[in-house]
Coordinates of C-alpha atoms in Angstrom, one line a residue:
X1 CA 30.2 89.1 -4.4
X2 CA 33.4 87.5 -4.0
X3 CA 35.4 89.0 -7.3
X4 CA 36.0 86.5 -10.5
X5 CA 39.3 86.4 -12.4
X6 CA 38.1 86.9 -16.3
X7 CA 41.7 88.5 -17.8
X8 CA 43.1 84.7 -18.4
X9 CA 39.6 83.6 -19.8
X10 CA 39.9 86.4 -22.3
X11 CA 42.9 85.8 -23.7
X12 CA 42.8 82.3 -24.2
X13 CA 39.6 83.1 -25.7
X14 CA 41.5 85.7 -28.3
X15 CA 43.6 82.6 -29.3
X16 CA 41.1 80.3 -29.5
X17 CA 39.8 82.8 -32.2
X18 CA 36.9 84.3 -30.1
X19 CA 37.0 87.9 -31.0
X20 CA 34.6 89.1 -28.2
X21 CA 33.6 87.5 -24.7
X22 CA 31.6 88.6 -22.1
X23 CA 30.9 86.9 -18.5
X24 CA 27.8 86.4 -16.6
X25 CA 28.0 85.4 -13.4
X26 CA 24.7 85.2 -10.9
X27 CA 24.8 83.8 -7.5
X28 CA 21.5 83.4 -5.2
X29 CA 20.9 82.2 -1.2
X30 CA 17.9 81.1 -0.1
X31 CA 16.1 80.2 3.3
X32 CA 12.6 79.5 3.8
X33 CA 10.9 77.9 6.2
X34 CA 7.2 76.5 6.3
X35 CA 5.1 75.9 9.0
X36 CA 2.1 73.3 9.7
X37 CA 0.3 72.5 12.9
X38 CA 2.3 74.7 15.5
X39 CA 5.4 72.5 13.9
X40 CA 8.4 73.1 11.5
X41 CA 7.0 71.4 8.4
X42 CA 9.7 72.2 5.8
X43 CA 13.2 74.1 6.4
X44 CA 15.6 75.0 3.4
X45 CA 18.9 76.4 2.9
X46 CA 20.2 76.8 -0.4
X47 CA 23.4 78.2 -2.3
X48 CA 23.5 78.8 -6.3
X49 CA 26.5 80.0 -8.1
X50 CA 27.4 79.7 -11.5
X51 CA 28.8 81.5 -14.6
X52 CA 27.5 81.5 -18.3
X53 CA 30.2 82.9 -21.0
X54 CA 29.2 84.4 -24.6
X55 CA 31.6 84.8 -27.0
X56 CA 31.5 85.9 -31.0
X57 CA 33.2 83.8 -33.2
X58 CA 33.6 84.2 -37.2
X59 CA 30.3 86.2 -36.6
X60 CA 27.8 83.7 -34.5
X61 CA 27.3 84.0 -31.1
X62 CA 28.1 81.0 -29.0
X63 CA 26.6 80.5 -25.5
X64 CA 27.7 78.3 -22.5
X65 CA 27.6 78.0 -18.8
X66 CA 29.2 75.8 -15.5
X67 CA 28.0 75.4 -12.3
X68 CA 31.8 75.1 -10.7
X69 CA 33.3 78.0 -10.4
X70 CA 35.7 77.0 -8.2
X71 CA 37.3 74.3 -10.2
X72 CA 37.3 75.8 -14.1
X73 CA 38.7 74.1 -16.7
X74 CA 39.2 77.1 -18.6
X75 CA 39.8 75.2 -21.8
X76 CA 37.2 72.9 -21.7
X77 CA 35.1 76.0 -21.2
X78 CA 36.7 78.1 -24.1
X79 CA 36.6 75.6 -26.6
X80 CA 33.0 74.9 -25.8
X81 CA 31.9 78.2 -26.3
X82 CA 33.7 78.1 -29.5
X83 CA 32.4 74.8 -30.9
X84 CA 28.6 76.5 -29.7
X85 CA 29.3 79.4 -31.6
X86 CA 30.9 77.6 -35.2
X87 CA 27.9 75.8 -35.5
X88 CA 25.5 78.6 -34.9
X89 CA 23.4 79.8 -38.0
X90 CA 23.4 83.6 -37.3
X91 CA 20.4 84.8 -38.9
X92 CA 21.8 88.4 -37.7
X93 CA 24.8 89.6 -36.4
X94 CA 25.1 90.1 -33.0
X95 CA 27.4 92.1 -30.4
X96 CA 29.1 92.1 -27.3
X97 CA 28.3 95.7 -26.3
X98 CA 30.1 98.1 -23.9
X99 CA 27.9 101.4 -23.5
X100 CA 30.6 103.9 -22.1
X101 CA 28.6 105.0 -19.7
X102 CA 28.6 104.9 -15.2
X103 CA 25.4 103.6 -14.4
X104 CA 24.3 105.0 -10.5
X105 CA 24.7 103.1 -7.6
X106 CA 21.8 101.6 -5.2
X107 CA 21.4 100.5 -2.1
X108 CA 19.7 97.4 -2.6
X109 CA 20.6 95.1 -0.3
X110 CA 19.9 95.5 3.7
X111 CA 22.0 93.5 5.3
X112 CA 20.2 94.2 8.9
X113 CA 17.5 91.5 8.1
X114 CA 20.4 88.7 7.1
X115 CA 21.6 89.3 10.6
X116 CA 17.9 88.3 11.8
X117 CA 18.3 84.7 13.3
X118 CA 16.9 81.7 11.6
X119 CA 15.2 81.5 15.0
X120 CA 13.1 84.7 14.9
X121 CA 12.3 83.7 11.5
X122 CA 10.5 80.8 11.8
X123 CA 9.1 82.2 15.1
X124 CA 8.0 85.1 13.1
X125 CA 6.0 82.0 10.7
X126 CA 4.4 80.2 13.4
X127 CA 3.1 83.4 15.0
X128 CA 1.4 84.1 11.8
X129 CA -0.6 80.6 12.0
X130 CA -1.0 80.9 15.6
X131 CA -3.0 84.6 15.2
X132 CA -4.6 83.0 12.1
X133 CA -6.6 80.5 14.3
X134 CA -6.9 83.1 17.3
X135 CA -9.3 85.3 15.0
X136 CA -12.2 83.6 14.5
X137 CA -13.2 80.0 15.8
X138 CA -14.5 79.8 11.8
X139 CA -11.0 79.4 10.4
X140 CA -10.4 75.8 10.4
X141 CA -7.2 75.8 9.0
X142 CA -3.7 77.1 8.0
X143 CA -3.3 75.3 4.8
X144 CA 0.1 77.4 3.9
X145 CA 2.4 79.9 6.2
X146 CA 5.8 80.2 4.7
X147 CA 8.3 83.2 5.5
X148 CA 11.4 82.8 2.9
X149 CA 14.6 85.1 1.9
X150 CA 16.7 85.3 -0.8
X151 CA 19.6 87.6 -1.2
X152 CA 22.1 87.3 -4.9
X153 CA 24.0 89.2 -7.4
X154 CA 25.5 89.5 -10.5
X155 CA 28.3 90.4 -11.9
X156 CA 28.5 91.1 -16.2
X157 CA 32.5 91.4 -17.5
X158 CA 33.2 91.4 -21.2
X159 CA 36.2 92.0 -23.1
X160 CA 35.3 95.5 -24.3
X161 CA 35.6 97.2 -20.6
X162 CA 32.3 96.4 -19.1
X163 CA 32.5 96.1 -15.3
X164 CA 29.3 95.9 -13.3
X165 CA 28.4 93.7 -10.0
X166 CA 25.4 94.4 -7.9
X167 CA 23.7 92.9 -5.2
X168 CA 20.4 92.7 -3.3
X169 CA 18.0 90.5 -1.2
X170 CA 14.1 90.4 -0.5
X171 CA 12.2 88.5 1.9
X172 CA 8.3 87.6 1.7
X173 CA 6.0 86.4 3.7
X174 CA 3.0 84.5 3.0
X175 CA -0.4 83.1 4.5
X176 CA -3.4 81.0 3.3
X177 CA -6.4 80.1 5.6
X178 CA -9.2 77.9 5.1
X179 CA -12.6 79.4 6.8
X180 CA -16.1 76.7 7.4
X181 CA -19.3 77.5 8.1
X182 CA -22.2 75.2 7.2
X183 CA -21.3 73.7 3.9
X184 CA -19.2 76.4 2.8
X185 CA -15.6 76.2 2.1
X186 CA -13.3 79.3 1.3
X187 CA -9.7 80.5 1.6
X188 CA -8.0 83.8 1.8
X189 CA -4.4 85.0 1.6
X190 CA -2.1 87.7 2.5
X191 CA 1.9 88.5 1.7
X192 CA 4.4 91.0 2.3
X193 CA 7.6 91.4 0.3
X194 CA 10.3 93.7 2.2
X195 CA 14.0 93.5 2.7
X196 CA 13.3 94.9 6.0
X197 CA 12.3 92.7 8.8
X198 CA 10.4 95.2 10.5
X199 CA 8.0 95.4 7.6
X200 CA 6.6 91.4 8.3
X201 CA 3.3 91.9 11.0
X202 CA 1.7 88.5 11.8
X203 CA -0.8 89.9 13.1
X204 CA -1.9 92.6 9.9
X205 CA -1.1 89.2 7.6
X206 CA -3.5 86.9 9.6
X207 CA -6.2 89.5 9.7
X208 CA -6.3 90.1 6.3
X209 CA -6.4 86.5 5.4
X210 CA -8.8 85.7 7.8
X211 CA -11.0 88.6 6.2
X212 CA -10.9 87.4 2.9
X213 CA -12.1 84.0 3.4
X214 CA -14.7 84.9 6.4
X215 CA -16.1 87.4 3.7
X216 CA -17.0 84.9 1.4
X217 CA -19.0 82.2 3.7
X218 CA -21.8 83.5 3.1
X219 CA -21.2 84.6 -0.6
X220 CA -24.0 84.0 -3.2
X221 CA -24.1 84.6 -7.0
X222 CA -25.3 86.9 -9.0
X223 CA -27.4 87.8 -11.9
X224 CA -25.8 87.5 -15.5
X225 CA -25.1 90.8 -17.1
X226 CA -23.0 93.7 -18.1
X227 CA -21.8 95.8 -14.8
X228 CA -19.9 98.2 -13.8
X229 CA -17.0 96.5 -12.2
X230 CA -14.2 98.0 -9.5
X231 CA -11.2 95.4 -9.6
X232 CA -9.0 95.5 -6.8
X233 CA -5.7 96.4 -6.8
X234 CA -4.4 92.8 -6.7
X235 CA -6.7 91.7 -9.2
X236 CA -5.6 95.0 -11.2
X237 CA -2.0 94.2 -10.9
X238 CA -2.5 90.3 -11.8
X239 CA -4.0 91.5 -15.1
X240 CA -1.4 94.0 -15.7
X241 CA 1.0 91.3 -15.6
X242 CA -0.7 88.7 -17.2
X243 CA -0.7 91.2 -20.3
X244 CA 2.3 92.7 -19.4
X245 CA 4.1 91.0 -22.7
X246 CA 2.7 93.0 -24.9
X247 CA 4.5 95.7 -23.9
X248 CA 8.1 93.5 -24.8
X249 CA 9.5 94.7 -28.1
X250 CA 10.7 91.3 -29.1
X251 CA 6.6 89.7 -28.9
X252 CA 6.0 93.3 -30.9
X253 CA 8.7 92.8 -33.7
X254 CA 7.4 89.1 -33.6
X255 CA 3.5 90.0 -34.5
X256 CA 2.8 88.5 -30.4
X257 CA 1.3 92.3 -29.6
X258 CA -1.5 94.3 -30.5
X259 CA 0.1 97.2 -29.8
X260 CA 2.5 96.9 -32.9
X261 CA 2.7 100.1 -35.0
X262 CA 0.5 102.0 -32.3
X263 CA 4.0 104.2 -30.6
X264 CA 2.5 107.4 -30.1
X265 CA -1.3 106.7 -30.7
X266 CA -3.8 106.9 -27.7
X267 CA -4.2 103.3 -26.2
X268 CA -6.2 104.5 -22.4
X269 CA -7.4 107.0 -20.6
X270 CA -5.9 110.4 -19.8
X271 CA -5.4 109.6 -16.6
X272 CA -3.8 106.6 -17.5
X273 CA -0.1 106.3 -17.3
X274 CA 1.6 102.7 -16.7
X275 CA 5.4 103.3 -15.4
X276 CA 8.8 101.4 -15.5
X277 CA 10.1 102.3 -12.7
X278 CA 13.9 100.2 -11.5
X279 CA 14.7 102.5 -9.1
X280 CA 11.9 102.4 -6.4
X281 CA 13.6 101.8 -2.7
X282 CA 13.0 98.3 -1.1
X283 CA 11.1 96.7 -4.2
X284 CA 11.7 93.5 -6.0
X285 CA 12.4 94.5 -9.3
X286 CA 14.8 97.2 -8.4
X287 CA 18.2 97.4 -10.2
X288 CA 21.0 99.8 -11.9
X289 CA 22.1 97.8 -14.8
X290 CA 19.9 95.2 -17.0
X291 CA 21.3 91.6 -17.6
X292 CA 23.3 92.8 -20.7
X293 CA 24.8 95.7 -18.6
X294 CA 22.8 98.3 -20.0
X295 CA 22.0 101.4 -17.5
X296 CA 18.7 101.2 -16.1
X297 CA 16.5 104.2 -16.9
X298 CA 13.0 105.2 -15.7
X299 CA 10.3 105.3 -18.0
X300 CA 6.6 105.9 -18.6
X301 CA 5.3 103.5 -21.4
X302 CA 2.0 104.8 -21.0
X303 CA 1.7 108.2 -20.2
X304 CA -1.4 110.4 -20.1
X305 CA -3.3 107.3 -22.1
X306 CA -0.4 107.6 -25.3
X307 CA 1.7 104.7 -25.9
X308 CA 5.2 106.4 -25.4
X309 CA 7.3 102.9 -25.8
X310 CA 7.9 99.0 -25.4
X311 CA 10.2 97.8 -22.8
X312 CA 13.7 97.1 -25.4
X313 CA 17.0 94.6 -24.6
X314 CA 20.2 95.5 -26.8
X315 CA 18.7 92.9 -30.1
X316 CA 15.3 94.4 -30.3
X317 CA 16.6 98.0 -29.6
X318 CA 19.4 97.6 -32.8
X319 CA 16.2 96.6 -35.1
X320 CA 14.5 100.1 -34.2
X321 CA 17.4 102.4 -34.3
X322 CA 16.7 102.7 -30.8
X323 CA 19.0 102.5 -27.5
X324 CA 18.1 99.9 -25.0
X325 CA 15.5 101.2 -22.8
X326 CA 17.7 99.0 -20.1
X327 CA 15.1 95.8 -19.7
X328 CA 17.4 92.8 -21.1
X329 CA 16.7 90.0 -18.5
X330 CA 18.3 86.6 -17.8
X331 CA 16.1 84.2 -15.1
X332 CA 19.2 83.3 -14.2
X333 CA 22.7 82.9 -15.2
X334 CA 21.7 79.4 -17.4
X335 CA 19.1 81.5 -19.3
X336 CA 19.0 83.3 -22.5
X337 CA 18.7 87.1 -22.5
X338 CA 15.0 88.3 -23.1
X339 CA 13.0 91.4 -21.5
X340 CA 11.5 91.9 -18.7
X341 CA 9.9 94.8 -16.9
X342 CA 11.8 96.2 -13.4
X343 CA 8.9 97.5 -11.2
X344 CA 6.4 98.1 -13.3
X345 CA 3.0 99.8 -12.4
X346 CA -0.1 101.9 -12.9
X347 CA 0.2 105.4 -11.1
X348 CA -2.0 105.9 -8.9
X349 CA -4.6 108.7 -8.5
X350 CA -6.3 110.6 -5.8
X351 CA -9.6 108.5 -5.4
X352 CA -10.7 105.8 -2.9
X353 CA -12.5 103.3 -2.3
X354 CA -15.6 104.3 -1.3
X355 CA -15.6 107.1 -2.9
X356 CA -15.0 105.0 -6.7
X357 CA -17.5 103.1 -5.2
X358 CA -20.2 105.9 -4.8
X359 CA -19.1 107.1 -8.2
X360 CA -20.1 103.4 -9.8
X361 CA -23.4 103.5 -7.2
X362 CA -24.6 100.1 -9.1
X363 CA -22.4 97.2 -9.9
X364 CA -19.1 94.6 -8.6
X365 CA -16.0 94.7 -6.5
X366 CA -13.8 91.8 -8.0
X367 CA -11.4 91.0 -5.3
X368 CA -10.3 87.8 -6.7
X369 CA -10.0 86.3 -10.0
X370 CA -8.8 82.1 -10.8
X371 CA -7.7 81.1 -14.2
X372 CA -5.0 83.6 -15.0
X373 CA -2.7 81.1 -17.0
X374 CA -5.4 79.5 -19.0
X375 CA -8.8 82.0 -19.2
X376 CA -6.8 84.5 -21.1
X377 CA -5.1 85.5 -24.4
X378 CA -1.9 87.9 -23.9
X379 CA -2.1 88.1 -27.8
X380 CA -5.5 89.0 -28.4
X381 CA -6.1 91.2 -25.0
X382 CA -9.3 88.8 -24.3
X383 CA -10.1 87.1 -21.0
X384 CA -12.7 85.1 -19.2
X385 CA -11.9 84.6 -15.6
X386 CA -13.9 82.6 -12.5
X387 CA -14.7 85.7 -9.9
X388 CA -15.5 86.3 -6.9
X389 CA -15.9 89.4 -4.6
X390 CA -19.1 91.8 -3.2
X391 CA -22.1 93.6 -4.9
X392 CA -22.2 97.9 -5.0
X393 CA -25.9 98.9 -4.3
X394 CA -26.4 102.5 -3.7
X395 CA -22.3 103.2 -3.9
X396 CA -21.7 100.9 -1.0
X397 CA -20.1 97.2 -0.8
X398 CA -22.9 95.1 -0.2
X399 CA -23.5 91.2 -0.1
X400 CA -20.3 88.8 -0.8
X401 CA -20.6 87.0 -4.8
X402 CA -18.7 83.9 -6.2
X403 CA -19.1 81.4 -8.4
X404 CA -19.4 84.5 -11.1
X405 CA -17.1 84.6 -14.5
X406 CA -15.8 88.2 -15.3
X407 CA -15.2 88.6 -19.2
X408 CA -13.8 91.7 -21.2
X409 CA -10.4 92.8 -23.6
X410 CA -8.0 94.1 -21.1
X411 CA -6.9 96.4 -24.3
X412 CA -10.6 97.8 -24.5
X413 CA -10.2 98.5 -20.7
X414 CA -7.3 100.5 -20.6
X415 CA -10.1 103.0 -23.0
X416 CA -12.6 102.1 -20.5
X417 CA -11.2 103.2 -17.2
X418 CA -13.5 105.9 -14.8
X419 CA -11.5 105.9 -11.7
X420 CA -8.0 105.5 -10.7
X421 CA -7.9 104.7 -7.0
X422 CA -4.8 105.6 -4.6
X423 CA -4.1 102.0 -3.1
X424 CA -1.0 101.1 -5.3
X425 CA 0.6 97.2 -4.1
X426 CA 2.8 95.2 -5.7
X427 CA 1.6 91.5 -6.3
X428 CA 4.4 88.5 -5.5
X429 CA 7.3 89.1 -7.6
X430 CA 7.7 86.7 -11.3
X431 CA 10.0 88.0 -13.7
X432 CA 9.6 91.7 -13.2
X433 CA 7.8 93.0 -10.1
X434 CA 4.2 94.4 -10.8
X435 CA 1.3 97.0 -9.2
X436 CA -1.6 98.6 -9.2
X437 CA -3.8 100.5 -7.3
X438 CA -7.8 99.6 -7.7
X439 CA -9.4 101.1 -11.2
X440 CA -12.8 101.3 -11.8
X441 CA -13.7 100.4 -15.3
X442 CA -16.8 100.6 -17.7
X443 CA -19.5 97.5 -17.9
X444 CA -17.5 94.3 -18.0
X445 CA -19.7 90.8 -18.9
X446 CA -20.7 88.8 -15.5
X447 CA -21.7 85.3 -15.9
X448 CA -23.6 84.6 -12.8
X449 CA -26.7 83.0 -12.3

């Protein structure tokens, strides 16, 4: 990142009566490409740059930002934040921190794949719909192929010392098909998220699209019951991050969790221990420092089944007596600091598949799940979700189910689990970057026929 001037901005802040600044400053480039019937269908090149300032001022905490970096009126900007910050109610007293401490450097950003041509790229896109439709004369459609890359950093300067700038990129990669047979209609999709071209295969993407809808053509439903259920490991990880807020300090100090006062108490399984991990090579949510400059740290929040800690920024930290565990997090440089995960997963074990299937020997393989944003309570720990995926008979996958509603307390789950499987992923990135391997848990409620 090209380095920004702040010493000028700081002292006309000191006059202005600011008594502590800090600078944010977050920059982002994007390309993506989509494709649609052997032709370009969408192609998008896009630059973001802009800096947010925070200042303290007769003890409130003002907040402002500007898109032109280029062109600052530095006192339009300064007397801004100062206005923001008089007529701030401060219902606590906040800081501008500087933790005197080196946090250690990573190599997160490969520029080999920015040297990629657009070219390949896109020819990398429609090779993934072209193998889609090779497969099987059942796939009617490609009804979304995209391949997109984003590279950005950030760079956090305060008045105190702090110095920080990193930077990183990740590409992704993804694929929906439609399959027909009959009367029956159904779509399956595959991603990859790398920062190293090499990683993107068209052909492994297609196929495993083109699996997941073929497998369902034939899909029927099933009886109504409790079962013994094996959830995928995407379906895993999308609950683990649908739920993944109670683990936030600030929804636990704000009565949003119903893990509040349980620190230390068993909450799962032995075997269960959910990780914060910001340091994992070529993964989305990799980083050094946090969004308020805080050194990252890695951290297991459940370990062994026990509740060890929630994910802490700087505010919610201070109310517990506690140092930042490092997850402070800004969507971007316009945002407000709140907490996020970094890569954030359950560890894997030593079991398969099959054999967590044999161990089940009666019961359902959810492989997909709809209705994450409305069929569940992050609050409460309940959900009831649309379903589909394949019957266990005799501890082997047997017919394909849909139209089947899967319905439990992901809390009570986490007490519930028999098998930890060894197939860890890591779902599309959101605010923090997710996985799971597949866990086989006690009888869950299946609305079927």
């Amino acid at each position: 990142m090209e380095k920004f001037k702040t010493q000028a901005l700081f002292e006309l802040a000191q006059k202005q009566g600011i008594e502590e600044m800090e600078i944010y400053i977050g920059e982002t480039k994007s390309f993506s490409v989509r494709v649609y019937d052997g032709k370009v269908e969408h192609f998008a090149l896009e630059e973001n740059r802009g800096l947010s300032a925070r200042g303290i001022s007769n003890g409130s905490m003002g907040y402002i930002y500007t898109e032109n970096l280029k062109g600052i009126d530095r006192e339009k900007l300064i007397s801004g934040l100062k206005e923001n910050a008089d007529i701030m109610e401060a219902s606590e007293k906040e800081e501008i921190h500087f933790d005197n401490e080196t946090c250690g450097s990573m190599e997160l950003k490969n520029a080999a794949i920015e040297k990629v041509a657009e070219e390949d790229k896109i020819a990398f896109a429609l090779e993934m719909e072209k193998k889609a439709f090779s497969i099987d004369e059942r796939i009617e459609a490609v009804n979304y192929c995209l391949f997109g890359e984003s590279s950005g950093g950030r760079m956090i300067i305060n008045s105190k010392g702090l110095d920080l700038c990193e930077e990183k990129n990740i590409a992704f990669a993804f694929l929906s098909v439609v399959a027909k047979a009959g009367g029956a209609v159904k779509t399956g999709s595959a991603y990859t998220v790398s920062n190293e071209f090499g990683d993107f295969d068209a052909e492994a993407l297609a196929e495993e699209a083109a699996r997941k809808a073929l497998d369902q053509l034939e899909a029927k439903t099933m009886a109504s019951g409790p079962q013994k259920t094996l959830l995928s490991n995407e379906v895993s990880a999308d609950l683990l991050q649908a739920f993944s807020s109670a683990f936030s300090a600030e929804n636990v100090q704000r009565n949003l969790s119903l893990l509040k006062g349980r620190l230390g108490q068993t909450v799962g399984v032995g075997d269960l221990t959910i990780t914060d991990d910001p340091f994992l090579q070529n993964k989305a949510g990799s980083r050094s420092f946090d969004d308020e400059g805080t050194c990252t740290l890695k951290k297991n929040v459940i370990e062994n089944g026990i509740l060890r800690t929630f994910l802490h920024n700087k505010k919610t930290a201070k109310k517990e007596g506690l140092p930042s565990t490092g997850n402070a997090y800004k969507g971007s440089y316009k945002s407000p600091v709140s907490i996020a995960p970094t890569n954030f997963f359950i560890r894997p074990g030593s079991v398969s598949i099959s054999e967590a299937m044999e161990n089940m020997d009666v019961g359902v393989y959810i492989t997909d799940v709809q209705g994450l944003h409305a069929g569940l309570n992050a609050v409460s720990g309940d959900f009831s979700l649309s379903a589909s995926g394949f019957a266990v008979r005799g501890g082997k996958m047997a017919e394909a189910v849909h139209q089947i509603t899967v319905a439990g307390n992901y809390f009570d789950m986490l007490k519930d689990i028999e098998a930890i499987c060894s197939d860890l992923k890591f779902v599309m990135p959101g605010s923090g970057h997710v996985g799971s391997p597949s866990v086989l848990r006690g009888k869950l409620d299946i609305s079927g026929e």
